[in-house]
Amino acid sequence: AQKVTQAQTEISVVEKEDVTLDCVYETRDTTYYLFWYKQPPSGELVFLIRRNSFDEQNEISGRYSWNFQKSTSSFNFTITASQVVDSAVYFCALSEWEAAGNKLTFGGGTRVLVKP
Amino acid sequence: EAGVTQFPSHSVIEKGQTVTLRCDPISGHDNLYWYRRVMGKEIKFLLHFVKESKQDESGMPNNRFLAERTGGTYSTLKVQPAELEDSGVYFCASSQGQGAIGTQYFGPGTRLLVL
């Protein structure tokens, strides 16, 4: 069975600090997809990134970067030079290729609070 | 292009009453998913439609929940009768394509409170 663990429930930083969110997953499939979503105070889930299990290259998008390591089953997310607008709950999710319908399994979420 | 929309944004009902949630997916998206997050828990999958057909309803908690997607467009999720443990946020998501993993785009959710 698939499982996603986000061990950090809440992280508080001061603006301009870097913050790294951990995500550890479990799956029996060799083909799977990993996602990060952001939930700002307004409540909607905003898609950030999708990565498949065959692509271990790290990715950078502006101040966001992701580190995918299959050896440790981790897909960590770093926000560089954090800003107040980054305050949100961030969810890591997994979808197995063989799972019917490609349903997402979510971690518990990490609340990030960026103080000015 | 309009995103996934959900109605209502909030609903407060009494135990035993019926509530119907609606989701309008992104135009052209065949896949429609329902998820929910009850207090203090993870976001959990409920079911998945491909067009008007239920592809996977393994996450539906019990027979008090009924989902429909008439004509393969919008979907409704009815809870009848509602119980206290049904309180939470119900999310809808949609994605393109069949047979491949498309990115799921989520709506803003419906916050349901059962008193």
mmCIF file with all atom_site columns, C-alpha atoms in Angstrom:
data_model
loop_
_atom_site.group_PDB
_atom_site.id
_atom_site.type_symbol
_atom_site.label_atom_id
_atom_site.label_alt_id
_atom_site.label_comp_id
_atom_site.label_asym_id
_atom_site.label_entity_id
_atom_site.label_seq_id
_atom_site.pdbx_PDB_ins_code
_atom_site.Cartn_x
_atom_site.Cartn_y
_atom_site.Cartn_z
_atom_site.occupancy
_atom_site.B_iso_or_equiv
_atom_site.pdbx_formal_charge
_atom_site.auth_seq_id
_atom_site.auth_comp_id
_atom_site.auth_asym_id
_atom_site.auth_atom_id
_atom_site.pdbx_PDB_model_num
ATOM 1   C CA . ALA A 1 1   ? 0.000   0.000  0.000   1.00 0.00 ? 1   ALA A CA 1
ATOM 2   C CA . GLN A 1 2   ? 1.147   3.512  -0.691  1.00 0.00 ? 2   GLN A CA 1
ATOM 3   C CA . LYS A 1 3   ? 1.905   5.946  2.084   1.00 0.00 ? 3   LYS A CA 1
ATOM 4   C CA . VAL A 1 4   ? 3.255   9.484  2.336   1.00 0.00 ? 4   VAL A CA 1
ATOM 5   C CA . THR A 1 5   ? 4.756   10.906 5.499   1.00 0.00 ? 5   THR A CA 1
ATOM 6   C CA . GLN A 1 6   ? 5.410   14.546 6.200   1.00 0.00 ? 6   GLN A CA 1
ATOM 7   C CA . ALA A 1 7   ? 7.013   14.464 9.599   1.00 0.00 ? 7   ALA A CA 1
ATOM 8   C CA . GLN A 1 8   ? 7.015   18.220 10.127  1.00 0.00 ? 8   GLN A CA 1
ATOM 9   C CA . THR A 1 9   ? 3.580   19.452 11.087  1.00 0.00 ? 9   THR A CA 1
ATOM 10  C CA . GLU A 1 10  ? 4.551   23.112 11.369  1.00 0.00 ? 10  GLU A CA 1
ATOM 11  C CA . ILE A 1 11  ? 7.603   25.199 10.555  1.00 0.00 ? 11  ILE A CA 1
ATOM 12  C CA . SER A 1 12  ? 8.048   28.825 11.513  1.00 0.00 ? 12  SER A CA 1
ATOM 13  C CA . VAL A 1 13  ? 10.712  30.980 9.903   1.00 0.00 ? 13  VAL A CA 1
ATOM 14  C CA . VAL A 1 14  ? 11.573  34.623 9.560   1.00 0.00 ? 14  VAL A CA 1
ATOM 15  C CA . GLU A 1 15  ? 11.324  36.190 6.142   1.00 0.00 ? 15  GLU A CA 1
ATOM 16  C CA . LYS A 1 16  ? 14.325  35.558 3.877   1.00 0.00 ? 16  LYS A CA 1
ATOM 17  C CA . GLU A 1 17  ? 15.267  32.351 5.649   1.00 0.00 ? 17  GLU A CA 1
ATOM 18  C CA . ASP A 1 18  ? 15.326  29.129 3.689   1.00 0.00 ? 18  ASP A CA 1
ATOM 19  C CA . VAL A 1 19  ? 12.921  26.376 4.643   1.00 0.00 ? 19  VAL A CA 1
ATOM 20  C CA . THR A 1 20  ? 12.969  22.708 3.664   1.00 0.00 ? 20  THR A CA 1
ATOM 21  C CA . LEU A 1 21  ? 9.919   20.490 3.839   1.00 0.00 ? 21  LEU A CA 1
ATOM 22  C CA . ASP A 1 22  ? 10.461  16.769 4.109   1.00 0.00 ? 22  ASP A CA 1
ATOM 23  C CA . CYS A 1 23  ? 8.423   14.136 2.312   1.00 0.00 ? 23  CYS A CA 1
ATOM 24  C CA . VAL A 1 24  ? 9.005   10.390 2.585   1.00 0.00 ? 24  VAL A CA 1
ATOM 25  C CA . TYR A 1 25  ? 6.935   7.927  0.624   1.00 0.00 ? 25  TYR A CA 1
ATOM 26  C CA . GLU A 1 26  ? 6.292   4.198  0.451   1.00 0.00 ? 26  GLU A CA 1
ATOM 27  C CA . THR A 1 27  ? 5.209   2.300  -2.625  1.00 0.00 ? 27  THR A CA 1
ATOM 28  C CA . ARG A 1 28  ? 5.610   -1.132 -4.183  1.00 0.00 ? 28  ARG A CA 1
ATOM 29  C CA . ASP A 1 29  ? 5.305   0.184  -7.712  1.00 0.00 ? 29  ASP A CA 1
ATOM 30  C CA . THR A 1 30  ? 8.354   0.923  -9.807  1.00 0.00 ? 30  THR A CA 1
ATOM 31  C CA . THR A 1 31  ? 6.429   3.564  -11.719 1.00 0.00 ? 31  THR A CA 1
ATOM 32  C CA . TYR A 1 32  ? 4.845   6.323  -9.735  1.00 0.00 ? 32  TYR A CA 1
ATOM 33  C CA . TYR A 1 33  ? 4.392   10.075 -9.594  1.00 0.00 ? 33  TYR A CA 1
ATOM 34  C CA . LEU A 1 34  ? 5.081   12.537 -6.836  1.00 0.00 ? 34  LEU A CA 1
ATOM 35  C CA . PHE A 1 35  ? 3.414   15.893 -6.365  1.00 0.00 ? 35  PHE A CA 1
ATOM 36  C CA . TRP A 1 36  ? 3.550   18.956 -4.187  1.00 0.00 ? 36  TRP A CA 1
ATOM 37  C CA . TYR A 1 37  ? 0.520   21.149 -3.606  1.00 0.00 ? 37  TYR A CA 1
ATOM 38  C CA . LYS A 1 38  ? 0.224   24.436 -1.740  1.00 0.00 ? 38  LYS A CA 1
ATOM 39  C CA . GLN A 1 39  ? -2.849  25.367 0.268   1.00 0.00 ? 39  GLN A CA 1
ATOM 40  C CA . PRO A 1 40  ? -2.854  29.101 1.034   1.00 0.00 ? 40  PRO A CA 1
ATOM 41  C CA . PRO A 1 41  ? -5.215  30.575 3.634   1.00 0.00 ? 41  PRO A CA 1
ATOM 42  C CA . SER A 1 42  ? -7.900  30.903 0.967   1.00 0.00 ? 42  SER A CA 1
ATOM 43  C CA . GLY A 1 43  ? -8.185  27.115 1.017   1.00 0.00 ? 43  GLY A CA 1
ATOM 44  C CA . GLU A 1 44  ? -7.689  25.877 -2.531  1.00 0.00 ? 44  GLU A CA 1
ATOM 45  C CA . LEU A 1 45  ? -4.988  23.353 -3.362  1.00 0.00 ? 45  LEU A CA 1
ATOM 46  C CA . VAL A 1 46  ? -2.542  24.816 -5.839  1.00 0.00 ? 46  VAL A CA 1
ATOM 47  C CA . PHE A 1 47  ? -0.446  22.464 -7.946  1.00 0.00 ? 47  PHE A CA 1
ATOM 48  C CA . LEU A 1 48  ? 3.301   23.119 -7.698  1.00 0.00 ? 48  LEU A CA 1
ATOM 49  C CA . ILE A 1 49  ? 5.144   20.223 -9.294  1.00 0.00 ? 49  ILE A CA 1
ATOM 50  C CA . ARG A 1 50  ? 4.849   16.690 -10.632 1.00 0.00 ? 50  ARG A CA 1
ATOM 51  C CA . ARG A 1 51  ? 7.767   14.286 -10.901 1.00 0.00 ? 51  ARG A CA 1
ATOM 52  C CA . ASN A 1 52  ? 7.810   10.720 -12.215 1.00 0.00 ? 52  ASN A CA 1
ATOM 53  C CA . SER A 1 53  ? 9.846   7.946  -10.654 1.00 0.00 ? 53  SER A CA 1
ATOM 54  C CA . PHE A 1 54  ? 12.259  7.701  -13.577 1.00 0.00 ? 54  PHE A CA 1
ATOM 55  C CA . ASP A 1 55  ? 13.337  11.293 -13.416 1.00 0.00 ? 55  ASP A CA 1
ATOM 56  C CA . GLU A 1 56  ? 15.598  11.926 -10.461 1.00 0.00 ? 56  GLU A CA 1
ATOM 57  C CA . GLN A 1 57  ? 16.859  15.251 -11.633 1.00 0.00 ? 57  GLN A CA 1
ATOM 58  C CA . ASN A 1 58  ? 16.363  18.002 -9.157  1.00 0.00 ? 58  ASN A CA 1
ATOM 59  C CA . GLU A 1 59  ? 14.213  20.873 -10.273 1.00 0.00 ? 59  GLU A CA 1
ATOM 60  C CA . ILE A 1 60  ? 14.284  24.569 -9.594  1.00 0.00 ? 60  ILE A CA 1
ATOM 61  C CA . SER A 1 61  ? 11.506  27.019 -10.260 1.00 0.00 ? 61  SER A CA 1
ATOM 62  C CA . GLY A 1 62  ? 12.270  30.490 -9.035  1.00 0.00 ? 62  GLY A CA 1
ATOM 63  C CA . ARG A 1 63  ? 12.662  30.312 -5.265  1.00 0.00 ? 63  ARG A CA 1
ATOM 64  C CA . TYR A 1 64  ? 11.312  26.758 -5.174  1.00 0.00 ? 64  TYR A CA 1
ATOM 65  C CA . SER A 1 65  ? 13.447  23.669 -5.581  1.00 0.00 ? 65  SER A CA 1
ATOM 66  C CA . TRP A 1 66  ? 12.823  19.974 -5.225  1.00 0.00 ? 66  TRP A CA 1
ATOM 67  C CA . ASN A 1 67  ? 15.208  17.162 -4.337  1.00 0.00 ? 67  ASN A CA 1
ATOM 68  C CA . PHE A 1 68  ? 14.049  13.698 -5.391  1.00 0.00 ? 68  PHE A CA 1
ATOM 69  C CA . GLN A 1 69  ? 16.071  10.761 -4.036  1.00 0.00 ? 69  GLN A CA 1
ATOM 70  C CA . LYS A 1 70  ? 14.777  7.276  -4.811  1.00 0.00 ? 70  LYS A CA 1
ATOM 71  C CA . SER A 1 71  ? 17.430  5.690  -2.605  1.00 0.00 ? 71  SER A CA 1
ATOM 72  C CA . THR A 1 72  ? 15.830  7.231  0.461   1.00 0.00 ? 72  THR A CA 1
ATOM 73  C CA . SER A 1 73  ? 12.278  7.446  -0.940  1.00 0.00 ? 73  SER A CA 1
ATOM 74  C CA . SER A 1 74  ? 12.226  11.158 -0.359  1.00 0.00 ? 74  SER A CA 1
ATOM 75  C CA . PHE A 1 75  ? 10.965  14.147 -2.324  1.00 0.00 ? 75  PHE A CA 1
ATOM 76  C CA . ASN A 1 76  ? 11.912  17.223 -0.347  1.00 0.00 ? 76  ASN A CA 1
ATOM 77  C CA . PHE A 1 77  ? 10.895  20.780 -1.125  1.00 0.00 ? 77  PHE A CA 1
ATOM 78  C CA . THR A 1 78  ? 12.946  23.883 -0.368  1.00 0.00 ? 78  THR A CA 1
ATOM 79  C CA . ILE A 1 79  ? 11.792  27.464 -0.415  1.00 0.00 ? 79  ILE A CA 1
ATOM 80  C CA . THR A 1 80  ? 14.740  29.819 -0.707  1.00 0.00 ? 80  THR A CA 1
ATOM 81  C CA . ALA A 1 81  ? 14.586  33.324 0.739   1.00 0.00 ? 81  ALA A CA 1
ATOM 82  C CA . SER A 1 82  ? 11.094  32.785 2.079   1.00 0.00 ? 82  SER A CA 1
ATOM 83  C CA . GLN A 1 83  ? 8.458   35.501 1.855   1.00 0.00 ? 83  GLN A CA 1
ATOM 84  C CA . VAL A 1 84  ? 5.307   36.142 3.843   1.00 0.00 ? 84  VAL A CA 1
ATOM 85  C CA . VAL A 1 85  ? 3.248   35.024 0.843   1.00 0.00 ? 85  VAL A CA 1
ATOM 86  C CA . ASP A 1 86  ? 4.780   31.577 1.203   1.00 0.00 ? 86  ASP A CA 1
ATOM 87  C CA . SER A 1 87  ? 2.801   31.058 4.387   1.00 0.00 ? 87  SER A CA 1
ATOM 88  C CA . ALA A 1 88  ? 0.551   28.094 3.643   1.00 0.00 ? 88  ALA A CA 1
ATOM 89  C CA . VAL A 1 89  ? 0.082   24.396 4.190   1.00 0.00 ? 89  VAL A CA 1
ATOM 90  C CA . TYR A 1 90  ? 2.110   22.285 1.795   1.00 0.00 ? 90  TYR A CA 1
ATOM 91  C CA . PHE A 1 91  ? 1.091   18.770 0.846   1.00 0.00 ? 91  PHE A CA 1
ATOM 92  C CA . CYS A 1 92  ? 3.178   16.040 -0.704  1.00 0.00 ? 92  CYS A CA 1
ATOM 93  C CA . ALA A 1 93  ? 1.271   13.372 -2.650  1.00 0.00 ? 93  ALA A CA 1
ATOM 94  C CA . LEU A 1 94  ? 1.926   10.099 -4.446  1.00 0.00 ? 94  LEU A CA 1
ATOM 95  C CA . SER A 1 95  ? 0.147   8.363  -7.301  1.00 0.00 ? 95  SER A CA 1
ATOM 96  C CA . GLU A 1 96  ? 0.978   4.825  -8.353  1.00 0.00 ? 96  GLU A CA 1
ATOM 97  C CA . TRP A 1 97  ? 0.903   3.974  -12.038 1.00 0.00 ? 97  TRP A CA 1
ATOM 98  C CA . GLU A 1 98  ? -0.902  0.701  -11.442 1.00 0.00 ? 98  GLU A CA 1
ATOM 99  C CA . ALA A 1 99  ? -3.511  2.158  -9.143  1.00 0.00 ? 99  ALA A CA 1
ATOM 100 C CA . ALA A 1 100 ? -6.867  2.385  -10.808 1.00 0.00 ? 100 ALA A CA 1
ATOM 101 C CA . GLY A 1 101 ? -7.651  5.944  -11.700 1.00 0.00 ? 101 GLY A CA 1
ATOM 102 C CA . ASN A 1 102 ? -4.353  7.323  -10.451 1.00 0.00 ? 102 ASN A CA 1
ATOM 103 C CA . LYS A 1 103 ? -5.782  8.472  -7.161  1.00 0.00 ? 103 LYS A CA 1
ATOM 104 C CA . LEU A 1 104 ? -3.542  10.584 -4.964  1.00 0.00 ? 104 LEU A CA 1
ATOM 105 C CA . THR A 1 105 ? -2.326  9.593  -1.535  1.00 0.00 ? 105 THR A CA 1
ATOM 106 C CA . PHE A 1 106 ? -1.484  12.655 0.517   1.00 0.00 ? 106 PHE A CA 1
ATOM 107 C CA . GLY A 1 107 ? 0.811   13.295 3.421   1.00 0.00 ? 107 GLY A CA 1
ATOM 108 C CA . GLY A 1 108 ? -0.525  15.083 6.450   1.00 0.00 ? 108 GLY A CA 1
ATOM 109 C CA . GLY A 1 109 ? 0.745   18.455 5.301   1.00 0.00 ? 109 GLY A CA 1
ATOM 110 C CA . THR A 1 110 ? 3.278   20.888 6.716   1.00 0.00 ? 110 THR A CA 1
ATOM 111 C CA . ARG A 1 111 ? 2.139   24.321 7.796   1.00 0.00 ? 111 ARG A CA 1
ATOM 112 C CA . VAL A 1 112 ? 4.719   26.992 6.991   1.00 0.00 ? 112 VAL A CA 1
ATOM 113 C CA . LEU A 1 113 ? 4.522   30.306 8.770   1.00 0.00 ? 113 LEU A CA 1
ATOM 114 C CA . VAL A 1 114 ? 6.796   33.033 7.453   1.00 0.00 ? 114 VAL A CA 1
ATOM 115 C CA . LYS A 1 115 ? 7.066   35.981 9.799   1.00 0.00 ? 115 LYS A CA 1
ATOM 116 C CA . PRO A 1 116 ? 8.047   39.429 8.548   1.00 0.00 ? 116 PRO A CA 1
ATOM 117 C CA . GLU B 2 1   ? -9.745  29.262 -18.610 1.00 0.00 ? 1   GLU B CA 1
ATOM 118 C CA . ALA B 2 2   ? -11.883 28.690 -15.545 1.00 0.00 ? 2   ALA B CA 1
ATOM 119 C CA . GLY B 2 3   ? -10.567 26.379 -12.872 1.00 0.00 ? 3   GLY B CA 1
ATOM 120 C CA . VAL B 2 4   ? -12.416 23.767 -10.870 1.00 0.00 ? 4   VAL B CA 1
ATOM 121 C CA . THR B 2 5   ? -15.328 25.311 -9.032  1.00 0.00 ? 5   THR B CA 1
ATOM 122 C CA . GLN B 2 6   ? -17.250 23.984 -6.064  1.00 0.00 ? 6   GLN B CA 1
ATOM 123 C CA . PHE B 2 7   ? -20.527 24.977 -4.507  1.00 0.00 ? 7   PHE B CA 1
ATOM 124 C CA . PRO B 2 8   ? -21.305 25.802 -1.795  1.00 0.00 ? 8   PRO B CA 1
ATOM 125 C CA . SER B 2 9   ? -18.132 27.071 -0.208  1.00 0.00 ? 9   SER B CA 1
ATOM 126 C CA . HIS B 2 10  ? -19.532 26.386 3.248   1.00 0.00 ? 10  HIS B CA 1
ATOM 127 C CA . SER B 2 11  ? -22.431 24.360 4.587   1.00 0.00 ? 11  SER B CA 1
ATOM 128 C CA . VAL B 2 12  ? -23.667 23.995 8.140   1.00 0.00 ? 12  VAL B CA 1
ATOM 129 C CA . ILE B 2 13  ? -26.338 21.364 8.703   1.00 0.00 ? 13  ILE B CA 1
ATOM 130 C CA . GLU B 2 14  ? -27.755 19.333 11.543  1.00 0.00 ? 14  GLU B CA 1
ATOM 131 C CA . LYS B 2 15  ? -27.158 15.666 12.028  1.00 0.00 ? 15  LYS B CA 1
ATOM 132 C CA . GLY B 2 16  ? -29.629 13.658 10.010  1.00 0.00 ? 16  GLY B CA 1
ATOM 133 C CA . GLN B 2 17  ? -30.106 16.261 7.316   1.00 0.00 ? 17  GLN B CA 1
ATOM 134 C CA . THR B 2 18  ? -29.086 15.923 3.677   1.00 0.00 ? 18  THR B CA 1
ATOM 135 C CA . VAL B 2 19  ? -26.449 17.968 1.917   1.00 0.00 ? 19  VAL B CA 1
ATOM 136 C CA . THR B 2 20  ? -25.490 18.018 -1.748  1.00 0.00 ? 20  THR B CA 1
ATOM 137 C CA . LEU B 2 21  ? -22.132 19.313 -2.884  1.00 0.00 ? 21  LEU B CA 1
ATOM 138 C CA . ARG B 2 22  ? -21.448 20.274 -6.452  1.00 0.00 ? 22  ARG B CA 1
ATOM 139 C CA . CYS B 2 23  ? -18.257 20.296 -8.495  1.00 0.00 ? 23  CYS B CA 1
ATOM 140 C CA . ASP B 2 24  ? -17.701 21.761 -11.951 1.00 0.00 ? 24  ASP B CA 1
ATOM 141 C CA . PRO B 2 25  ? -14.442 20.474 -13.432 1.00 0.00 ? 25  PRO B CA 1
ATOM 142 C CA . ILE B 2 26  ? -12.196 22.275 -15.877 1.00 0.00 ? 26  ILE B CA 1
ATOM 143 C CA . SER B 2 27  ? -13.802 22.169 -19.301 1.00 0.00 ? 27  SER B CA 1
ATOM 144 C CA . GLY B 2 28  ? -12.657 19.165 -21.313 1.00 0.00 ? 28  GLY B CA 1
ATOM 145 C CA . HIS B 2 29  ? -11.371 17.190 -18.329 1.00 0.00 ? 29  HIS B CA 1
ATOM 146 C CA . ASP B 2 30  ? -12.711 13.651 -18.440 1.00 0.00 ? 30  ASP B CA 1
ATOM 147 C CA . ASN B 2 31  ? -11.419 12.716 -15.008 1.00 0.00 ? 31  ASN B CA 1
ATOM 148 C CA . LEU B 2 32  ? -13.131 14.004 -11.892 1.00 0.00 ? 32  LEU B CA 1
ATOM 149 C CA . TYR B 2 33  ? -12.114 13.119 -8.364  1.00 0.00 ? 33  TYR B CA 1
ATOM 150 C CA . TRP B 2 34  ? -13.593 13.698 -4.915  1.00 0.00 ? 34  TRP B CA 1
ATOM 151 C CA . TYR B 2 35  ? -11.421 13.870 -1.804  1.00 0.00 ? 35  TYR B CA 1
ATOM 152 C CA . ARG B 2 36  ? -12.089 14.946 1.743   1.00 0.00 ? 36  ARG B CA 1
ATOM 153 C CA . ARG B 2 37  ? -10.150 16.038 4.765   1.00 0.00 ? 37  ARG B CA 1
ATOM 154 C CA . VAL B 2 38  ? -11.758 15.466 8.095   1.00 0.00 ? 38  VAL B CA 1
ATOM 155 C CA . MET B 2 39  ? -10.428 17.279 11.133  1.00 0.00 ? 39  MET B CA 1
ATOM 156 C CA . GLY B 2 40  ? -6.831  16.407 11.936  1.00 0.00 ? 40  GLY B CA 1
ATOM 157 C CA . LYS B 2 41  ? -6.547  13.785 9.232   1.00 0.00 ? 41  LYS B CA 1
ATOM 158 C CA . GLU B 2 42  ? -4.945  13.512 5.819   1.00 0.00 ? 42  GLU B CA 1
ATOM 159 C CA . ILE B 2 43  ? -6.738  14.344 2.613   1.00 0.00 ? 43  ILE B CA 1
ATOM 160 C CA . LYS B 2 44  ? -8.358  11.075 1.566   1.00 0.00 ? 44  LYS B CA 1
ATOM 161 C CA . PHE B 2 45  ? -9.548  9.890  -1.826  1.00 0.00 ? 45  PHE B CA 1
ATOM 162 C CA . LEU B 2 46  ? -13.265 9.186  -2.148  1.00 0.00 ? 46  LEU B CA 1
ATOM 163 C CA . LEU B 2 47  ? -13.946 8.335  -5.770  1.00 0.00 ? 47  LEU B CA 1
ATOM 164 C CA . HIS B 2 48  ? -13.027 8.899  -9.393  1.00 0.00 ? 48  HIS B CA 1
ATOM 165 C CA . PHE B 2 49  ? -15.187 9.420  -12.465 1.00 0.00 ? 49  PHE B CA 1
ATOM 166 C CA . VAL B 2 50  ? -14.097 9.012  -16.045 1.00 0.00 ? 50  VAL B CA 1
ATOM 167 C CA . LYS B 2 51  ? -16.693 10.975 -17.921 1.00 0.00 ? 51  LYS B CA 1
ATOM 168 C CA . GLU B 2 52  ? -19.989 9.737  -16.451 1.00 0.00 ? 52  GLU B CA 1
ATOM 169 C CA . SER B 2 53  ? -18.689 6.373  -15.240 1.00 0.00 ? 53  SER B CA 1
ATOM 170 C CA . LYS B 2 54  ? -17.388 5.586  -11.787 1.00 0.00 ? 54  LYS B CA 1
ATOM 171 C CA . GLN B 2 55  ? -13.844 4.300  -12.269 1.00 0.00 ? 55  GLN B CA 1
ATOM 172 C CA . ASP B 2 56  ? -12.998 3.805  -8.617  1.00 0.00 ? 56  ASP B CA 1
ATOM 173 C CA . GLU B 2 57  ? -15.208 4.358  -5.587  1.00 0.00 ? 57  GLU B CA 1
ATOM 174 C CA . SER B 2 58  ? -13.071 2.454  -3.120  1.00 0.00 ? 58  SER B CA 1
ATOM 175 C CA . GLY B 2 59  ? -12.724 5.466  -0.857  1.00 0.00 ? 59  GLY B CA 1
ATOM 176 C CA . MET B 2 60  ? -16.420 6.087  -0.277  1.00 0.00 ? 60  MET B CA 1
ATOM 177 C CA . PRO B 2 61  ? -16.886 5.601  3.471   1.00 0.00 ? 61  PRO B CA 1
ATOM 178 C CA . ASN B 2 62  ? -20.383 4.111  3.460   1.00 0.00 ? 62  ASN B CA 1
ATOM 179 C CA . ASN B 2 63  ? -23.683 4.061  1.634   1.00 0.00 ? 63  ASN B CA 1
ATOM 180 C CA . ARG B 2 64  ? -24.718 7.419  3.028   1.00 0.00 ? 64  ARG B CA 1
ATOM 181 C CA . PHE B 2 65  ? -22.555 8.952  0.327   1.00 0.00 ? 65  PHE B CA 1
ATOM 182 C CA . LEU B 2 66  ? -23.787 9.052  -3.259  1.00 0.00 ? 66  LEU B CA 1
ATOM 183 C CA . ALA B 2 67  ? -21.881 10.607 -6.129  1.00 0.00 ? 67  ALA B CA 1
ATOM 184 C CA . GLU B 2 68  ? -23.169 11.254 -9.600  1.00 0.00 ? 68  GLU B CA 1
ATOM 185 C CA . ARG B 2 69  ? -21.824 12.801 -12.764 1.00 0.00 ? 69  ARG B CA 1
ATOM 186 C CA . THR B 2 70  ? -24.653 13.132 -15.194 1.00 0.00 ? 70  THR B CA 1
ATOM 187 C CA . GLY B 2 71  ? -23.576 13.656 -18.789 1.00 0.00 ? 71  GLY B CA 1
ATOM 188 C CA . GLY B 2 72  ? -19.953 13.593 -17.815 1.00 0.00 ? 72  GLY B CA 1
ATOM 189 C CA . THR B 2 73  ? -19.874 17.255 -16.888 1.00 0.00 ? 73  THR B CA 1
ATOM 190 C CA . TYR B 2 74  ? -20.452 18.452 -13.337 1.00 0.00 ? 74  TYR B CA 1
ATOM 191 C CA . SER B 2 75  ? -20.653 16.107 -10.387 1.00 0.00 ? 75  SER B CA 1
ATOM 192 C CA . THR B 2 76  ? -22.654 16.044 -7.186  1.00 0.00 ? 76  THR B CA 1
ATOM 193 C CA . LEU B 2 77  ? -21.855 14.379 -3.902  1.00 0.00 ? 77  LEU B CA 1
ATOM 194 C CA . LYS B 2 78  ? -24.817 13.810 -1.633  1.00 0.00 ? 78  LYS B CA 1
ATOM 195 C CA . VAL B 2 79  ? -24.564 12.890 2.018   1.00 0.00 ? 79  VAL B CA 1
ATOM 196 C CA . GLN B 2 80  ? -27.784 11.458 3.396   1.00 0.00 ? 80  GLN B CA 1
ATOM 197 C CA . PRO B 2 81  ? -28.241 11.394 6.323   1.00 0.00 ? 81  PRO B CA 1
ATOM 198 C CA . ALA B 2 82  ? -25.283 13.417 7.503   1.00 0.00 ? 82  ALA B CA 1
ATOM 199 C CA . GLU B 2 83  ? -23.447 12.384 10.651  1.00 0.00 ? 83  GLU B CA 1
ATOM 200 C CA . LEU B 2 84  ? -21.120 14.357 12.910  1.00 0.00 ? 84  LEU B CA 1
ATOM 201 C CA . GLU B 2 85  ? -18.041 12.550 11.568  1.00 0.00 ? 85  GLU B CA 1
ATOM 202 C CA . ASP B 2 86  ? -18.813 13.759 8.054   1.00 0.00 ? 86  ASP B CA 1
ATOM 203 C CA . SER B 2 87  ? -17.625 17.244 8.995   1.00 0.00 ? 87  SER B CA 1
ATOM 204 C CA . GLY B 2 88  ? -14.585 18.333 7.048   1.00 0.00 ? 88  GLY B CA 1
ATOM 205 C CA . VAL B 2 89  ? -13.476 19.844 3.766   1.00 0.00 ? 89  VAL B CA 1
ATOM 206 C CA . TYR B 2 90  ? -14.550 18.157 0.555   1.00 0.00 ? 90  TYR B CA 1
ATOM 207 C CA . PHE B 2 91  ? -12.312 18.765 -2.430  1.00 0.00 ? 91  PHE B CA 1
ATOM 208 C CA . CYS B 2 92  ? -12.966 18.105 -6.055  1.00 0.00 ? 92  CYS B CA 1
ATOM 209 C CA . ALA B 2 93  ? -10.242 17.763 -8.673  1.00 0.00 ? 93  ALA B CA 1
ATOM 210 C CA . SER B 2 94  ? -10.130 17.176 -12.398 1.00 0.00 ? 94  SER B CA 1
ATOM 211 C CA . SER B 2 95  ? -7.531  16.065 -14.916 1.00 0.00 ? 95  SER B CA 1
ATOM 212 C CA . GLN B 2 96  ? -7.182  15.472 -18.624 1.00 0.00 ? 96  GLN B CA 1
ATOM 213 C CA . GLY B 2 97  ? -6.627  12.304 -20.549 1.00 0.00 ? 97  GLY B CA 1
ATOM 214 C CA . GLN B 2 98  ? -7.284  8.635  -20.082 1.00 0.00 ? 98  GLN B CA 1
ATOM 215 C CA . GLY B 2 99  ? -4.829  5.864  -19.345 1.00 0.00 ? 99  GLY B CA 1
ATOM 216 C CA . ALA B 2 100 ? -2.123  8.222  -18.202 1.00 0.00 ? 100 ALA B CA 1
ATOM 217 C CA . ILE B 2 101 ? -1.463  10.205 -15.107 1.00 0.00 ? 101 ILE B CA 1
ATOM 218 C CA . GLY B 2 102 ? -2.599  13.732 -15.666 1.00 0.00 ? 102 GLY B CA 1
ATOM 219 C CA . THR B 2 103 ? -2.056  16.427 -13.112 1.00 0.00 ? 103 THR B CA 1
ATOM 220 C CA . GLN B 2 104 ? -5.078  16.870 -10.898 1.00 0.00 ? 104 GLN B CA 1
ATOM 221 C CA . TYR B 2 105 ? -6.240  20.436 -10.444 1.00 0.00 ? 105 TYR B CA 1
ATOM 222 C CA . PHE B 2 106 ? -8.251  21.116 -7.336  1.00 0.00 ? 106 PHE B CA 1
ATOM 223 C CA . GLY B 2 107 ? -11.169 23.310 -6.503  1.00 0.00 ? 107 GLY B CA 1
ATOM 224 C CA . PRO B 2 108 ? -11.375 25.503 -3.404  1.00 0.00 ? 108 PRO B CA 1
ATOM 225 C CA . GLY B 2 109 ? -13.269 22.884 -1.423  1.00 0.00 ? 109 GLY B CA 1
ATOM 226 C CA . THR B 2 110 ? -16.566 22.838 0.429   1.00 0.00 ? 110 THR B CA 1
ATOM 227 C CA . ARG B 2 111 ? -16.374 23.155 4.193   1.00 0.00 ? 111 ARG B CA 1
ATOM 228 C CA . LEU B 2 112 ? -19.070 20.991 5.745   1.00 0.00 ? 112 LEU B CA 1
ATOM 229 C CA . LEU B 2 113 ? -19.989 21.248 9.396   1.00 0.00 ? 113 LEU B CA 1
ATOM 230 C CA . VAL B 2 114 ? -22.501 18.792 10.804  1.00 0.00 ? 114 VAL B CA 1
ATOM 231 C CA . LEU B 2 115 ? -23.922 19.817 14.181  1.00 0.00 ? 115 LEU B CA 1
#
